């Protein structure tokens, strides 16, 4: 049984997310039905290619006459202009046409990179996401953000480009390293905090014991998480209103990532600690959120913020929205209570300094 989630976009190119186990047959059926083509391009993450080559070849590649494969080296460094150029060269030299579908098979790195290639080559190739990490299934494959990094910062070159479909097959997760599971957990916890306490309860069960529950049993929680993201981005395609709720914990997290030179802490670890900052800040403003809703999951994370210990005012200053704006404020997603997010801007930031102190103490 597959779960399906419709995603609405502003430009009427609505699409569906399909989530389940063993659903790669559906991918080829979808392409045959919609594109009547014999040719497809696969852009595949290196480790996914290594672990799942046989399945991808038999279920997807084997059903088309002409299949061109490009394997992307694993890791964030591949979200580069060099990889972008190399894939575009590969597609055009291989005779890509406007209607040739491009499948992005991998985590957020391949999704963002191949998505941007699809957005820009021949003014747009049909893009199909096949996410293979927990993070990509619940977050990066949904919402149409594509892009690459520039030496001056992350995700600075890119485009909003909606896929034609997303197929999340939890079988891929069988080979996902534990560190990458934990990375994706933070986004699921975030959805729990901003919209569904039920998700937090389910997550407690799925992460009980020594090992996480088998990927098959994650279909429901991935579906609920993907639904929340799809619902929020459908209401706010280009990120001006409710989509900001998805930044819960992220303003704190960006400072933590920066202080760790984008190496010491993974995004998921930073978001996890950042959500404690947002809870503490909310409570300083009068909410009464029990931090144990978040801290229950702390044993899964291996985060120590002792390296960023120092003057908390410096950390708060790094959160300032725009150094060029005279009236400097910090914009935060907070909670009135669990499942009730709100966005507010602050010029008086003493309570944020205090929140940092508490976060550092918790993760010392
Ligand atoms: N577009 C968006 O809206 C959006 C949202 C969130 C994050 N992102 C981006 O996503 C990226 C992070 O994505 P990610 O966390 O998926 O990282 P990733 O794509 O780098 O994958 C993490 C690691 O897991 C490996 N891997 C992937 N699937 C595997 C599998 N099934 N089995 C074994 N290994 C596997 C990869 O080779 C890599 O080493 C960042 O670049 C971030 O900017 C984009």
CSV table of C-alpha atoms and ligand atoms in Angstrom, one decimal:
chain,number,residue,atom,x,y,z
A,1,UNK,CA,0.0,0.0,0.0
A,2,UNK,CA,1.3,3.4,-1.0
A,3,UNK,CA,0.4,6.7,0.5
A,4,UNK,CA,-0.1,9.6,-1.8
A,5,UNK,CA,0.0,13.3,-1.0
A,6,UNK,CA,-1.1,16.0,-3.5
A,7,UNK,CA,1.0,19.1,-3.7
A,8,UNK,CA,-0.4,22.3,-5.1
A,9,UNK,CA,1.7,25.0,-6.6
A,10,UNK,CA,1.0,28.5,-7.8
A,11,UNK,CA,1.5,27.8,-11.4
A,12,UNK,CA,-0.9,24.9,-11.7
A,13,UNK,CA,1.8,22.3,-12.1
A,14,UNK,CA,0.5,20.3,-9.2
A,15,UNK,CA,2.2,17.0,-8.4
A,16,UNK,CA,1.9,14.0,-6.2
A,17,UNK,CA,4.3,12.5,-3.6
A,18,UNK,CA,4.1,8.7,-3.3
A,19,UNK,CA,5.5,7.1,-0.2
A,20,UNK,CA,5.9,3.4,0.5
A,21,UNK,CA,8.0,0.3,0.2
A,22,UNK,CA,9.0,-1.3,-3.1
A,23,UNK,CA,7.5,1.4,-5.3
A,24,UNK,CA,10.1,1.8,-8.0
A,25,UNK,CA,7.8,0.0,-10.5
A,26,UNK,CA,5.5,3.0,-10.1
A,27,UNK,CA,8.3,5.3,-11.2
A,28,UNK,CA,8.7,3.7,-14.6
A,29,UNK,CA,4.9,3.4,-15.0
A,30,UNK,CA,4.6,7.1,-14.2
A,31,UNK,CA,7.2,8.1,-16.8
A,32,UNK,CA,5.8,5.8,-19.5
A,33,UNK,CA,2.3,7.1,-19.0
A,34,UNK,CA,3.2,10.8,-18.9
A,35,UNK,CA,6.2,11.1,-21.3
A,36,UNK,CA,5.9,8.3,-23.8
A,37,UNK,CA,9.7,8.3,-24.0
A,38,UNK,CA,12.3,5.6,-24.5
A,39,UNK,CA,15.0,7.7,-23.0
A,40,UNK,CA,15.6,8.9,-19.4
A,41,UNK,CA,18.5,10.5,-17.5
A,42,UNK,CA,19.4,9.3,-14.1
A,43,UNK,CA,21.4,11.5,-11.7
A,44,UNK,CA,22.4,9.2,-8.8
A,45,UNK,CA,24.2,9.7,-5.5
A,46,UNK,CA,27.5,7.7,-5.5
A,47,UNK,CA,26.6,5.7,-2.3
A,48,UNK,CA,23.1,5.0,-3.5
A,49,UNK,CA,24.5,3.8,-6.7
A,50,UNK,CA,26.8,1.5,-4.8
A,51,UNK,CA,24.2,0.1,-2.5
A,52,UNK,CA,21.1,0.0,-4.8
A,53,UNK,CA,22.5,-0.3,-8.3
A,54,UNK,CA,20.8,-3.7,-8.9
A,55,UNK,CA,17.3,-2.5,-7.9
A,56,UNK,CA,17.6,0.8,-9.8
A,57,UNK,CA,18.8,-1.1,-12.9
A,58,UNK,CA,16.1,-3.7,-12.8
A,59,UNK,CA,13.1,-1.6,-11.7
A,60,UNK,CA,13.8,1.7,-13.5
A,61,UNK,CA,16.6,1.6,-16.0
A,62,UNK,CA,15.7,-1.8,-17.4
A,63,UNK,CA,12.3,-0.6,-18.6
A,64,UNK,CA,13.6,2.0,-21.0
A,65,UNK,CA,15.7,1.6,-24.2
A,66,UNK,CA,18.0,4.4,-23.6
A,67,UNK,CA,19.3,5.3,-20.1
A,68,UNK,CA,22.0,7.7,-19.4
A,69,UNK,CA,23.5,7.7,-15.9
A,70,UNK,CA,25.5,10.3,-14.1
A,71,UNK,CA,26.9,9.4,-10.7
A,72,UNK,CA,27.4,12.3,-8.3
A,73,UNK,CA,30.2,12.1,-5.7
A,74,UNK,CA,28.8,11.8,-2.2
A,75,UNK,CA,28.7,14.9,-0.1
A,76,UNK,CA,27.8,18.6,0.1
A,77,UNK,CA,30.9,19.6,-2.0
A,78,UNK,CA,29.0,18.3,-5.0
A,79,UNK,CA,26.5,21.1,-4.8
A,80,UNK,CA,29.0,23.1,-6.9
A,81,UNK,CA,29.2,25.0,-10.2
A,82,UNK,CA,31.7,22.4,-11.4
A,83,UNK,CA,29.3,19.4,-10.9
A,84,UNK,CA,26.5,21.5,-12.3
A,85,UNK,CA,28.5,22.2,-15.5
A,86,UNK,CA,29.6,18.6,-15.8
A,87,UNK,CA,26.0,17.3,-15.6
A,88,UNK,CA,24.8,19.9,-18.1
A,89,UNK,CA,27.6,18.9,-20.5
A,90,UNK,CA,26.7,15.3,-20.0
A,91,UNK,CA,23.0,15.9,-20.8
A,92,UNK,CA,23.5,18.1,-23.8
A,93,UNK,CA,26.3,16.0,-25.3
A,94,UNK,CA,24.0,13.0,-24.9
A,95,UNK,CA,21.2,14.7,-26.9
A,96,UNK,CA,18.8,15.7,-24.1
A,97,UNK,CA,15.5,17.1,-25.4
A,98,UNK,CA,12.9,19.2,-23.7
A,99,UNK,CA,10.7,16.3,-22.9
A,100,UNK,CA,13.5,13.9,-21.6
A,101,UNK,CA,12.7,13.1,-17.9
A,102,UNK,CA,15.5,13.6,-15.4
A,103,UNK,CA,15.4,11.5,-12.3
A,104,UNK,CA,17.3,12.7,-9.2
A,105,UNK,CA,18.0,9.7,-7.1
A,106,UNK,CA,19.7,10.6,-3.8
A,107,UNK,CA,19.6,12.8,-0.7
A,108,UNK,CA,19.2,16.6,-0.6
A,109,UNK,CA,22.5,17.2,-2.3
A,110,UNK,CA,21.5,15.3,-5.5
A,111,UNK,CA,17.9,16.6,-5.3
A,112,UNK,CA,19.1,20.3,-5.1
A,113,UNK,CA,21.8,19.9,-7.7
A,114,UNK,CA,19.9,17.8,-10.3
A,115,UNK,CA,16.8,19.9,-9.6
A,116,UNK,CA,18.7,23.0,-10.6
A,117,UNK,CA,20.1,21.2,-13.7
A,118,UNK,CA,16.6,20.3,-14.6
A,119,UNK,CA,15.3,23.8,-14.0
A,120,UNK,CA,17.9,25.4,-16.2
A,121,UNK,CA,18.8,23.0,-19.0
A,122,UNK,CA,16.8,23.6,-22.2
A,123,UNK,CA,14.6,26.0,-20.0
A,124,UNK,CA,13.3,23.0,-18.1
A,125,UNK,CA,13.4,19.2,-18.2
A,126,UNK,CA,10.7,17.2,-16.5
A,127,UNK,CA,12.1,16.5,-13.0
A,128,UNK,CA,11.3,13.4,-10.9
A,129,UNK,CA,12.6,13.2,-7.3
A,130,UNK,CA,13.5,9.8,-5.9
A,131,UNK,CA,14.7,10.8,-2.4
A,132,UNK,CA,16.9,8.3,-0.6
A,133,UNK,CA,17.6,9.9,2.8
A,134,UNK,CA,15.1,10.6,5.6
A,135,UNK,CA,15.8,14.3,5.3
A,136,UNK,CA,15.1,14.3,1.6
A,137,UNK,CA,11.9,12.3,2.0
A,138,UNK,CA,10.4,14.7,4.7
A,139,UNK,CA,12.0,17.9,3.6
A,140,UNK,CA,14.2,18.7,0.6
A,141,UNK,CA,12.3,16.9,-2.1
A,142,UNK,CA,9.2,18.9,-1.4
A,143,UNK,CA,8.6,22.6,-2.1
A,144,UNK,CA,10.5,23.2,-5.3
A,145,UNK,CA,13.7,24.8,-4.0
A,146,UNK,CA,16.7,23.8,-6.1
A,147,UNK,CA,20.2,25.1,-6.2
A,148,UNK,CA,24.0,24.9,-5.6
A,149,UNK,CA,26.5,26.5,-3.3
A,150,UNK,CA,28.8,29.4,-4.1
A,151,UNK,CA,32.1,30.0,-2.4
A,152,UNK,CA,30.6,32.9,-0.5
A,153,UNK,CA,27.7,30.9,0.9
A,154,UNK,CA,25.3,28.0,0.8
A,155,UNK,CA,22.4,27.7,-1.7
A,156,UNK,CA,23.2,31.1,-3.3
A,157,UNK,CA,22.6,30.0,-6.9
A,158,UNK,CA,19.3,28.4,-7.7
A,159,UNK,CA,15.6,28.4,-8.7
A,160,UNK,CA,12.2,27.5,-7.6
A,161,UNK,CA,11.3,24.5,-9.8
A,162,UNK,CA,8.6,22.0,-9.1
A,163,UNK,CA,9.1,18.3,-9.8
A,164,UNK,CA,6.6,16.3,-11.8
A,165,UNK,CA,6.4,13.7,-9.1
A,166,UNK,CA,8.2,12.5,-5.9
A,167,UNK,CA,8.6,8.8,-5.1
A,168,UNK,CA,9.9,8.0,-1.6
A,169,UNK,CA,10.8,4.4,-1.3
A,170,UNK,CA,11.6,3.6,2.3
A,171,UNK,CA,13.7,0.6,1.1
A,172,UNK,CA,16.5,3.0,0.4
A,173,UNK,CA,16.7,3.8,4.1
A,174,UNK,CA,17.9,0.3,4.9
A,175,UNK,CA,21.4,1.4,4.0
A,176,UNK,CA,21.3,4.9,5.4
A,177,UNK,CA,24.0,5.4,8.1
A,178,UNK,CA,22.6,6.2,11.6
A,179,UNK,CA,24.2,9.7,11.6
A,180,UNK,CA,22.1,10.5,8.5
A,181,UNK,CA,18.9,9.1,10.1
A,182,UNK,CA,19.5,11.4,13.1
A,183,UNK,CA,20.0,14.3,10.7
A,184,UNK,CA,16.6,13.7,9.3
A,185,UNK,CA,15.0,13.2,12.7
A,186,UNK,CA,15.4,16.9,13.6
A,187,UNK,CA,13.1,18.0,10.8
A,188,UNK,CA,10.5,15.4,11.9
A,189,UNK,CA,10.7,16.7,15.5
A,190,UNK,CA,10.3,20.2,14.1
A,191,UNK,CA,7.0,19.2,12.4
A,192,UNK,CA,5.9,17.7,15.7
A,193,UNK,CA,6.6,20.9,17.5
A,194,UNK,CA,5.0,23.2,15.1
A,195,UNK,CA,2.0,21.1,14.1
A,196,UNK,CA,1.5,17.7,15.5
A,197,UNK,CA,2.3,16.4,19.0
A,198,UNK,CA,1.2,13.0,17.7
A,199,UNK,CA,4.3,12.9,15.5
A,200,UNK,CA,6.5,13.3,18.6
A,201,UNK,CA,4.7,10.4,20.3
A,202,UNK,CA,5.1,8.1,17.2
A,203,UNK,CA,8.8,9.1,17.0
A,204,UNK,CA,9.4,8.0,20.5
A,205,UNK,CA,8.2,4.5,19.7
A,206,UNK,CA,10.1,4.3,16.4
A,207,UNK,CA,13.4,5.3,18.0
A,208,UNK,CA,13.0,3.1,21.1
A,209,UNK,CA,15.7,0.6,22.0
A,210,UNK,CA,19.2,0.1,20.5
A,211,UNK,CA,18.3,0.4,16.9
A,212,UNK,CA,15.6,2.3,15.1
A,213,UNK,CA,12.5,0.5,13.9
A,214,UNK,CA,12.7,-1.1,10.4
A,215,UNK,CA,12.1,1.4,7.6
A,216,UNK,CA,8.8,-0.2,6.6
A,217,UNK,CA,7.3,1.1,9.9
A,218,UNK,CA,8.4,4.7,9.2
A,219,UNK,CA,6.0,5.1,6.2
A,220,UNK,CA,3.3,6.7,8.3
A,221,UNK,CA,5.5,9.2,10.1
A,222,UNK,CA,7.2,10.1,6.8
A,223,UNK,CA,3.8,10.6,5.2
A,224,UNK,CA,2.6,12.8,8.0
A,225,UNK,CA,5.8,14.9,7.9
A,226,UNK,CA,5.7,15.2,4.1
A,227,UNK,CA,2.1,16.2,4.4
A,228,UNK,CA,2.9,19.0,6.8
A,229,UNK,CA,5.7,20.4,4.6
A,230,UNK,CA,3.5,20.0,1.4
A,231,UNK,CA,0.6,21.7,3.1
A,232,UNK,CA,2.7,24.7,4.3
A,233,UNK,CA,4.5,25.1,0.9
A,234,UNK,CA,1.3,24.8,-1.0
A,235,UNK,CA,-0.1,27.7,1.0
A,236,UNK,CA,3.0,29.8,0.5
A,237,UNK,CA,4.9,28.7,-2.6
A,238,UNK,CA,7.6,31.5,-2.6
A,239,UNK,CA,8.2,31.8,1.1
A,240,UNK,CA,6.7,34.9,2.3
A,241,UNK,CA,4.3,33.9,5.1
A,242,UNK,CA,3.5,30.6,6.8
A,243,UNK,CA,6.5,28.9,5.2
A,244,UNK,CA,8.6,30.8,7.7
A,245,UNK,CA,7.2,28.4,10.4
A,246,UNK,CA,9.5,25.8,8.8
A,247,UNK,CA,12.4,27.8,10.2
A,248,UNK,CA,11.5,26.8,13.8
A,249,UNK,CA,14.9,26.4,15.5
A,250,UNK,CA,16.8,27.4,12.4
A,251,UNK,CA,17.9,30.9,13.4
A,252,UNK,CA,19.7,29.5,16.4
A,253,UNK,CA,20.9,26.6,14.3
A,254,UNK,CA,22.5,28.8,11.6
A,255,UNK,CA,24.7,30.4,14.3
A,256,UNK,CA,25.7,27.0,15.7
A,257,UNK,CA,26.6,25.8,12.2
A,258,UNK,CA,28.6,28.9,11.5
A,259,UNK,CA,30.4,28.7,14.8
A,260,UNK,CA,31.4,25.1,13.9
A,261,UNK,CA,32.7,26.3,10.5
A,262,UNK,CA,30.0,24.2,8.9
A,263,UNK,CA,32.0,21.1,9.7
A,264,UNK,CA,31.7,20.4,13.4
A,265,UNK,CA,27.9,20.2,13.6
A,266,UNK,CA,25.6,18.6,11.0
A,267,UNK,CA,22.6,20.7,10.0
A,268,UNK,CA,20.3,18.2,11.9
A,269,UNK,CA,22.4,18.5,15.1
A,270,UNK,CA,22.4,22.3,14.9
A,271,UNK,CA,18.6,22.3,14.3
A,272,UNK,CA,18.1,20.0,17.3
A,273,UNK,CA,20.0,22.3,19.7
A,274,UNK,CA,18.4,25.3,17.9
A,275,UNK,CA,14.9,24.1,18.7
A,276,UNK,CA,15.8,24.1,22.4
A,277,UNK,CA,16.8,27.7,22.0
A,278,UNK,CA,13.5,28.5,20.4
A,279,UNK,CA,11.6,26.7,23.2
A,280,UNK,CA,13.6,28.6,25.9
A,281,UNK,CA,13.0,31.9,24.1
A,282,UNK,CA,9.2,31.1,23.9
A,283,UNK,CA,9.1,30.3,27.6
A,284,UNK,CA,10.9,33.6,28.4
A,285,UNK,CA,8.0,35.4,26.6
A,286,UNK,CA,5.3,33.6,28.7
A,287,UNK,CA,4.8,30.2,27.0
A,288,UNK,CA,5.0,27.1,29.2
A,289,UNK,CA,6.4,24.5,26.8
A,290,UNK,CA,7.8,21.4,28.5
A,291,UNK,CA,11.4,21.0,27.0
A,292,UNK,CA,11.2,17.3,27.7
A,293,UNK,CA,9.1,17.0,24.5
A,294,UNK,CA,12.4,17.7,22.7
A,295,UNK,CA,15.0,16.5,25.2
A,296,UNK,CA,13.5,13.0,25.2
A,297,UNK,CA,15.5,12.5,21.9
A,298,UNK,CA,18.8,13.9,23.3
A,299,UNK,CA,20.4,10.5,23.7
A,300,UNK,CA,20.2,10.0,20.0
A,301,UNK,CA,22.3,13.1,19.3
A,302,UNK,CA,25.9,13.4,20.1
A,303,UNK,CA,26.1,17.2,20.4
A,304,UNK,CA,28.4,19.2,22.6
A,305,UNK,CA,28.3,23.0,22.3
A,306,UNK,CA,31.3,23.5,24.6
A,307,UNK,CA,33.4,24.6,21.6
A,308,UNK,CA,31.1,27.6,21.0
A,309,UNK,CA,31.1,28.6,24.6
A,310,UNK,CA,31.9,32.3,25.0
A,311,UNK,CA,30.1,35.6,25.2
A,312,UNK,CA,26.4,34.8,24.4
A,313,UNK,CA,26.0,38.3,23.2
A,314,UNK,CA,28.2,37.4,20.2
A,315,UNK,CA,25.9,34.5,19.4
A,316,UNK,CA,22.8,36.8,19.6
A,317,UNK,CA,24.5,39.4,17.4
A,318,UNK,CA,25.1,36.7,14.7
A,319,UNK,CA,21.3,36.2,14.6
A,320,UNK,CA,20.7,39.8,13.5
A,321,UNK,CA,18.7,39.8,10.4
A,322,UNK,CA,20.5,42.3,8.2
A,323,UNK,CA,23.5,44.2,9.3
A,324,UNK,CA,22.7,46.9,6.8
A,325,UNK,CA,19.3,47.6,8.4
A,326,UNK,CA,19.6,50.4,10.9
A,327,UNK,CA,16.8,49.2,13.1
A,328,UNK,CA,18.4,45.9,13.8
A,329,UNK,CA,16.0,43.1,14.8
A,330,UNK,CA,16.0,39.4,15.3
A,331,UNK,CA,13.2,37.5,13.6
A,332,UNK,CA,12.3,34.2,15.3
A,333,UNK,CA,9.8,31.5,15.0
A,334,UNK,CA,8.5,30.8,18.5
A,335,UNK,CA,5.7,28.8,20.0
A,336,UNK,CA,2.7,30.2,21.9
A,337,UNK,CA,2.3,26.6,22.9
A,338,UNK,CA,3.0,23.2,21.3
A,339,UNK,CA,1.5,23.1,17.7
A,340,UNK,CA,1.0,26.9,17.7
A,341,UNK,CA,3.9,28.7,16.0
A,342,UNK,CA,4.2,32.5,15.6
A,343,UNK,CA,6.8,34.7,13.9
A,344,UNK,CA,8.0,37.8,15.8
A,345,UNK,CA,10.8,40.3,15.5
A,346,UNK,CA,12.8,41.7,18.5
A,347,UNK,CA,15.0,44.6,19.0
A,348,UNK,CA,15.4,44.0,22.8
A,349,UNK,CA,17.3,40.7,22.9
A,350,UNK,CA,18.3,40.1,26.5
A,351,UNK,CA,15.9,37.1,26.6
A,352,UNK,CA,17.7,35.6,23.6
A,353,UNK,CA,21.1,35.9,25.4
A,354,UNK,CA,19.5,34.0,28.3
A,355,UNK,CA,18.2,31.4,26.0
A,356,UNK,CA,21.7,30.8,24.6
A,357,UNK,CA,23.1,30.4,28.1
A,358,UNK,CA,20.5,27.7,28.8
A,359,UNK,CA,21.1,25.9,25.5
A,360,UNK,CA,24.9,25.9,26.0
A,361,UNK,CA,24.4,24.6,29.6
A,362,UNK,CA,22.2,21.8,28.3
A,363,UNK,CA,24.7,20.8,25.6
A,364,UNK,CA,27.9,21.5,27.4
B,1,LIG,N1,15.6,22.0,-1.3
B,1,LIG,C1,15.2,22.1,0.0
B,1,LIG,O1,14.1,22.6,0.3
B,1,LIG,C2,16.2,21.6,1.0
B,1,LIG,C3,15.7,21.5,2.4
B,1,LIG,C4,16.6,21.0,3.3
B,1,LIG,C5,17.9,20.7,3.0
B,1,LIG,N2,18.3,20.9,1.7
B,1,LIG,C6,19.7,20.5,1.3
B,1,LIG,O2,19.8,19.1,1.4
B,1,LIG,C7,21.2,18.8,1.6
B,1,LIG,C8,21.3,17.8,2.7
B,1,LIG,O3,20.6,16.6,2.3
B,1,LIG,P1,20.9,15.2,2.9
B,1,LIG,O4,20.9,15.3,4.4
B,1,LIG,O5,19.9,14.2,2.3
B,1,LIG,O6,22.4,14.9,2.6
B,1,LIG,P2,23.1,14.1,1.4
B,1,LIG,O7,22.4,14.2,0.1
B,1,LIG,O8,24.5,14.6,1.4
B,1,LIG,O9,23.1,12.6,1.9
B,1,LIG,C9,23.8,12.3,3.1
B,1,LIG,C10,24.7,11.2,2.9
B,1,LIG,O10,24.0,10.0,2.8
B,1,LIG,C11,24.4,9.3,1.6
B,1,LIG,N3,23.2,8.5,1.2
B,1,LIG,C12,22.1,9.0,0.6
B,1,LIG,N4,21.2,8.1,0.5
B,1,LIG,C13,21.7,7.0,1.0
B,1,LIG,C14,21.2,5.7,1.2
B,1,LIG,N5,19.9,5.4,0.9
B,1,LIG,N6,22.0,4.7,1.7
B,1,LIG,C15,23.3,5.1,2.1
B,1,LIG,N7,23.8,6.3,2.0
B,1,LIG,C16,23.0,7.2,1.4
B,1,LIG,C17,25.0,10.3,0.7
B,1,LIG,O11,26.0,9.8,-0.2
B,1,LIG,C18,25.6,11.2,1.7
B,1,LIG,O12,26.9,10.8,2.1
B,1,LIG,C19,21.9,20.1,1.9
B,1,LIG,O13,22.6,20.5,0.8
B,1,LIG,C20,20.8,21.1,2.2
B,1,LIG,O14,21.1,22.4,1.8
B,1,LIG,C21,17.5,21.3,0.7
